[in-house]
Amino acid sequence: MLIYAKSIDDFKTERKDISPPLPVYLRLVPLIFYLTIGASILLNGLFFVRYSQANLEREETLRRDRQYKADLAESAQQRKELEDEAKKASDVAAWLSGARPLQPLLVEIARSIEENSTIVEVKLERDGESPAQIRFSLRLGSETPRQLDLTLVRLGEMRFRAYSPEQTVSKGEIDYKATLLWQDGNRSQADPPVPASSP
């Protein structure tokens, strides 16, 4: 096959007014553009990494705060329980310090009774709020009040003092009611003043 040569007309004209090429420093513009895109991607990645770390730190701080609050509430509860226990212990100590044995008191009352007198009824009641006070009720079968005086003298020798006494005598029985307070011998201010004896 034979190809015949053809002439091709060149319509391209000479362009003498075309601007010169860009200077060398402007060739850095695309490089800076791509570097800026890469830096923005890198910075965004660092931002998201730091943001996730900040969220984790925030969650950890909130968890620690909740733990501290729970520990504080538990400590407050334990302190309240300890204060309640201490109050109970101090109440028991107050009860024990004020609760003197009642058996010696009853023995002294029984020993103070003479042959011609009898004990009809004896009641000793102690209040939980004031254990040092004893509500004392005594009913004697006696014709004379001398027996009651002997019993009260014995109580005074045991450092018990009677307050608000009430005494009734009917049909050969003496009914006596009072509140007994034990006076501590170690505390001189609790003892009554001794009257001066006349010459």
mmCIF file of C-alpha atoms in Angstrom:
data_model
loop_
_atom_site.group_PDB
_atom_site.id
_atom_site.type_symbol
_atom_site.label_atom_id
_atom_site.label_comp_id
_atom_site.label_asym_id
_atom_site.label_seq_id
_atom_site.Cartn_x
_atom_site.Cartn_y
_atom_site.Cartn_z
ATOM 1 C CA MET A 1 0.000 0.000 0.000
ATOM 2 C CA LEU A 2 1.394 3.251 -0.904
ATOM 3 C CA ILE A 3 0.875 6.368 1.149
ATOM 4 C CA TYR A 4 1.076 9.543 -0.726
ATOM 5 C CA ALA A 5 2.766 12.429 0.918
ATOM 6 C CA LYS A 6 0.491 15.281 1.809
ATOM 7 C CA SER A 7 1.425 18.702 2.760
ATOM 8 C CA ILE A 8 0.013 19.981 6.024
ATOM 9 C CA ASP A 9 -0.517 23.657 6.428
ATOM 10 C CA ASP A 10 0.813 25.095 9.684
ATOM 11 C CA PHE A 11 -1.573 27.699 10.928
ATOM 12 C CA LYS A 12 0.434 28.442 14.083
ATOM 13 C CA THR A 13 1.435 32.015 14.163
ATOM 14 C CA GLU A 14 4.434 33.437 15.868
ATOM 15 C CA ARG A 15 3.538 34.895 19.266
ATOM 16 C CA LYS A 16 6.084 37.368 20.248
ATOM 17 C CA ASP A 17 3.955 38.977 22.979
ATOM 18 C CA ILE A 18 3.808 35.883 25.290
ATOM 19 C CA SER A 19 4.882 36.647 28.892
ATOM 20 C CA PRO A 20 8.153 35.280 30.141
ATOM 21 C CA PRO A 21 8.222 32.197 32.384
ATOM 22 C CA LEU A 22 7.656 32.525 36.159
ATOM 23 C CA PRO A 23 10.610 33.370 38.334
ATOM 24 C CA VAL A 24 12.273 30.558 40.329
ATOM 25 C CA TYR A 25 10.967 31.616 43.750
ATOM 26 C CA LEU A 26 7.347 31.417 42.505
ATOM 27 C CA ARG A 27 7.900 27.792 41.689
ATOM 28 C CA LEU A 28 7.816 27.203 45.460
ATOM 29 C CA VAL A 29 4.130 28.176 45.632
ATOM 30 C CA PRO A 30 2.785 24.733 44.642
ATOM 31 C CA LEU A 31 5.307 23.126 46.986
ATOM 32 C CA ILE A 32 4.174 25.357 49.831
ATOM 33 C CA PHE A 33 0.556 24.584 48.949
ATOM 34 C CA TYR A 34 1.098 20.846 49.167
ATOM 35 C CA LEU A 35 3.164 21.255 52.328
ATOM 36 C CA THR A 36 0.350 23.297 53.837
ATOM 37 C CA ILE A 37 -2.169 20.576 52.979
ATOM 38 C CA GLY A 38 0.113 17.943 54.506
ATOM 39 C CA ALA A 39 0.716 20.098 57.608
ATOM 40 C CA SER A 40 -3.021 20.688 58.040
ATOM 41 C CA ILE A 41 -3.652 16.939 57.804
ATOM 42 C CA LEU A 42 -0.882 16.320 60.331
ATOM 43 C CA LEU A 43 -2.134 19.033 62.676
ATOM 44 C CA ASN A 44 -5.694 17.736 62.419
ATOM 45 C CA GLY A 45 -4.443 14.264 63.254
ATOM 46 C CA LEU A 46 -2.501 15.622 66.237
ATOM 47 C CA PHE A 47 -5.567 17.593 67.303
ATOM 48 C CA PHE A 48 -7.788 14.514 67.241
ATOM 49 C CA VAL A 49 -5.162 12.484 69.099
ATOM 50 C CA ARG A 50 -4.837 15.198 71.750
ATOM 51 C CA TYR A 51 -8.615 15.609 71.874
ATOM 52 C CA SER A 52 -9.076 11.890 72.517
ATOM 53 C CA GLN A 53 -6.352 12.029 75.193
ATOM 54 C CA ALA A 54 -8.065 15.018 76.795
ATOM 55 C CA ASN A 55 -11.364 13.106 76.809
ATOM 56 C CA LEU A 56 -9.673 10.113 78.405
ATOM 57 C CA GLU A 57 -8.037 12.350 81.015
ATOM 58 C CA ARG A 58 -11.395 14.020 81.674
ATOM 59 C CA GLU A 59 -13.093 10.662 82.132
ATOM 60 C CA GLU A 60 -10.284 9.560 84.441
ATOM 61 C CA THR A 61 -10.579 12.791 86.439
ATOM 62 C CA LEU A 62 -14.347 12.372 86.725
ATOM 63 C CA ARG A 63 -13.877 8.741 87.774
ATOM 64 C CA ARG A 64 -11.340 9.778 90.433
ATOM 65 C CA ASP A 65 -13.676 12.542 91.584
ATOM 66 C CA ARG A 66 -16.546 10.052 91.927
ATOM 67 C CA GLN A 67 -14.231 7.676 93.769
ATOM 68 C CA TYR A 68 -13.097 10.458 96.130
ATOM 69 C CA LYS A 69 -16.701 11.432 96.783
ATOM 70 C CA ALA A 70 -17.627 7.813 97.463
ATOM 71 C CA ASP A 71 -14.617 7.454 99.785
ATOM 72 C CA LEU A 72 -15.571 10.687 101.520
ATOM 73 C CA ALA A 73 -19.152 9.504 101.992
ATOM 74 C CA GLU A 74 -17.903 6.160 103.301
ATOM 75 C CA SER A 75 -15.498 7.939 105.664
ATOM 76 C CA ALA A 76 -18.319 10.176 106.875
ATOM 77 C CA GLN A 77 -20.497 7.098 107.458
ATOM 78 C CA GLN A 78 -17.690 5.343 109.320
ATOM 79 C CA ARG A 79 -17.069 8.471 111.374
ATOM 80 C CA LYS A 80 -20.763 8.686 112.243
ATOM 81 C CA GLU A 81 -20.752 5.011 113.247
ATOM 82 C CA LEU A 82 -17.637 5.590 115.368
ATOM 83 C CA GLU A 83 -19.221 8.634 116.998
ATOM 84 C CA ASP A 84 -22.349 6.583 117.713
ATOM 85 C CA GLU A 85 -20.198 3.815 119.194
ATOM 86 C CA ALA A 86 -18.263 6.373 121.249
ATOM 87 C CA LYS A 87 -21.528 7.855 122.507
ATOM 88 C CA LYS A 88 -22.798 4.397 123.428
ATOM 89 C CA ALA A 89 -19.499 3.677 125.173
ATOM 90 C CA SER A 90 -19.653 6.968 127.073
ATOM 91 C CA ASP A 91 -23.271 6.208 128.036
ATOM 92 C CA VAL A 92 -22.223 2.784 129.306
ATOM 93 C CA ALA A 93 -19.297 4.361 131.173
ATOM 94 C CA ALA A 94 -21.646 6.938 132.703
ATOM 95 C CA TRP A 95 -24.038 4.154 133.634
ATOM 96 C CA LEU A 96 -21.275 2.097 135.231
ATOM 97 C CA SER A 97 -19.820 5.058 137.092
ATOM 98 C CA GLY A 98 -23.227 5.982 138.442
ATOM 99 C CA ALA A 99 -24.564 2.470 138.970
ATOM 100 C CA ARG A 100 -23.310 1.480 142.373
ATOM 101 C CA PRO A 101 -24.002 -2.078 143.468
ATOM 102 C CA LEU A 102 -27.432 -2.263 145.010
ATOM 103 C CA GLN A 103 -26.797 -5.405 147.026
ATOM 104 C CA PRO A 104 -24.782 -3.640 149.787
ATOM 105 C CA LEU A 105 -27.560 -1.043 149.987
ATOM 106 C CA LEU A 106 -30.175 -3.743 150.536
ATOM 107 C CA VAL A 107 -27.931 -5.517 153.050
ATOM 108 C CA GLU A 108 -27.542 -2.317 155.076
ATOM 109 C CA ILE A 109 -31.286 -1.723 154.977
ATOM 110 C CA ALA A 110 -31.887 -5.297 156.201
ATOM 111 C CA ARG A 111 -29.278 -4.936 158.971
ATOM 112 C CA SER A 112 -30.814 -1.710 160.195
ATOM 113 C CA ILE A 113 -34.136 -3.413 161.007
ATOM 114 C CA GLU A 114 -34.664 -4.066 164.726
ATOM 115 C CA GLU A 115 -36.353 -7.133 166.161
ATOM 116 C CA ASN A 116 -39.746 -5.521 166.680
ATOM 117 C CA SER A 117 -39.866 -4.124 163.094
ATOM 118 C CA THR A 118 -40.319 -5.758 159.713
ATOM 119 C CA ILE A 119 -39.770 -4.861 156.085
ATOM 120 C CA VAL A 120 -43.054 -5.036 154.212
ATOM 121 C CA GLU A 121 -41.807 -3.819 150.831
ATOM 122 C CA VAL A 122 -38.628 -2.406 149.305
ATOM 123 C CA LYS A 123 -38.362 -0.966 145.800
ATOM 124 C CA LEU A 124 -35.255 0.375 144.098
ATOM 125 C CA GLU A 125 -35.693 1.842 140.632
ATOM 126 C CA ARG A 126 -32.912 3.311 138.513
ATOM 127 C CA ASP A 127 -33.482 5.693 135.607
ATOM 128 C CA GLY A 128 -31.545 5.028 132.386
ATOM 129 C CA GLU A 129 -30.850 8.724 131.817
ATOM 130 C CA SER A 130 -29.578 9.393 135.350
ATOM 131 C CA PRO A 131 -28.157 6.145 136.754
ATOM 132 C CA ALA A 132 -26.722 7.848 139.836
ATOM 133 C CA GLN A 133 -30.271 8.471 141.084
ATOM 134 C CA ILE A 134 -32.250 5.687 142.721
ATOM 135 C CA ARG A 135 -35.952 5.968 143.350
ATOM 136 C CA PHE A 136 -36.298 4.396 146.778
ATOM 137 C CA SER A 137 -39.545 3.146 148.259
ATOM 138 C CA LEU A 138 -39.655 1.445 151.669
ATOM 139 C CA ARG A 139 -42.618 0.204 153.670
ATOM 140 C CA LEU A 140 -41.872 -0.802 157.258
ATOM 141 C CA GLY A 141 -44.031 -2.592 159.777
ATOM 142 C CA SER A 142 -43.184 -0.567 162.873
ATOM 143 C CA GLU A 143 -45.033 1.330 165.547
ATOM 144 C CA THR A 144 -42.435 4.078 165.930
ATOM 145 C CA PRO A 145 -40.600 6.184 163.343
ATOM 146 C CA ARG A 146 -37.332 5.377 165.124
ATOM 147 C CA GLN A 147 -36.825 2.398 162.801
ATOM 148 C CA LEU A 148 -36.957 4.648 159.749
ATOM 149 C CA ASP A 149 -34.421 7.016 161.337
ATOM 150 C CA LEU A 150 -32.023 4.101 161.925
ATOM 151 C CA THR A 151 -32.369 2.984 158.305
ATOM 152 C CA LEU A 152 -31.755 6.510 157.003
ATOM 153 C CA VAL A 153 -28.654 6.826 159.205
ATOM 154 C CA ARG A 154 -27.293 3.602 157.673
ATOM 155 C CA LEU A 155 -27.983 4.982 154.201
ATOM 156 C CA GLY A 156 -26.114 8.163 155.081
ATOM 157 C CA GLU A 157 -23.135 6.092 156.261
ATOM 158 C CA MET A 158 -23.044 4.517 152.788
ATOM 159 C CA ARG A 159 -22.846 8.036 151.281
ATOM 160 C CA PHE A 160 -26.422 7.992 150.011
ATOM 161 C CA ARG A 161 -28.368 11.191 150.448
ATOM 162 C CA ALA A 162 -32.153 11.324 150.277
ATOM 163 C CA TYR A 163 -33.870 14.049 148.254
ATOM 164 C CA SER A 164 -37.566 14.888 148.120
ATOM 165 C CA PRO A 165 -38.542 12.470 150.892
ATOM 166 C CA GLU A 166 -42.195 11.610 151.507
ATOM 167 C CA GLN A 167 -43.268 9.815 154.675
ATOM 168 C CA THR A 168 -46.680 8.555 155.667
ATOM 169 C CA VAL A 169 -47.663 6.568 158.758
ATOM 170 C CA SER A 170 -50.858 4.528 158.832
ATOM 171 C CA LYS A 171 -52.014 1.455 160.796
ATOM 172 C CA GLY A 172 -48.645 0.497 162.154
ATOM 173 C CA GLU A 173 -46.842 0.901 158.813
ATOM 174 C CA ILE A 174 -44.416 3.556 157.717
ATOM 175 C CA ASP A 175 -44.339 4.303 154.004
ATOM 176 C CA TYR A 176 -41.229 6.208 152.887
ATOM 177 C CA LYS A 177 -40.326 7.380 149.386
ATOM 178 C CA ALA A 178 -37.312 9.397 148.295
ATOM 179 C CA THR A 179 -34.682 9.791 145.620
ATOM 180 C CA LEU A 180 -31.279 8.539 146.713
ATOM 181 C CA LEU A 181 -28.127 10.127 145.346
ATOM 182 C CA TRP A 182 -24.736 8.597 145.945
ATOM 183 C CA GLN A 183 -22.160 11.158 147.087
ATOM 184 C CA ASP A 184 -18.609 10.537 145.856
ATOM 185 C CA GLY A 185 -16.165 10.580 148.769
ATOM 186 C CA ASN A 186 -13.238 11.517 146.498
ATOM 187 C CA ARG A 187 -14.888 14.794 145.570
ATOM 188 C CA SER A 188 -14.879 17.023 148.590
ATOM 189 C CA GLN A 189 -17.056 19.620 146.898
ATOM 190 C CA ALA A 190 -19.877 17.055 146.646
ATOM 191 C CA ASP A 191 -19.897 16.489 150.412
ATOM 192 C CA PRO A 192 -22.145 18.738 152.456
ATOM 193 C CA PRO A 193 -20.418 21.274 154.670
ATOM 194 C CA VAL A 194 -19.949 20.060 158.203
ATOM 195 C CA PRO A 195 -21.498 22.461 160.718
ATOM 196 C CA ALA A 196 -19.179 23.805 163.353
ATOM 197 C CA SER A 197 -19.686 22.134 166.718
ATOM 198 C CA SER A 198 -20.644 24.437 169.518
ATOM 199 C CA PRO A 199 -18.371 24.416 172.650
#
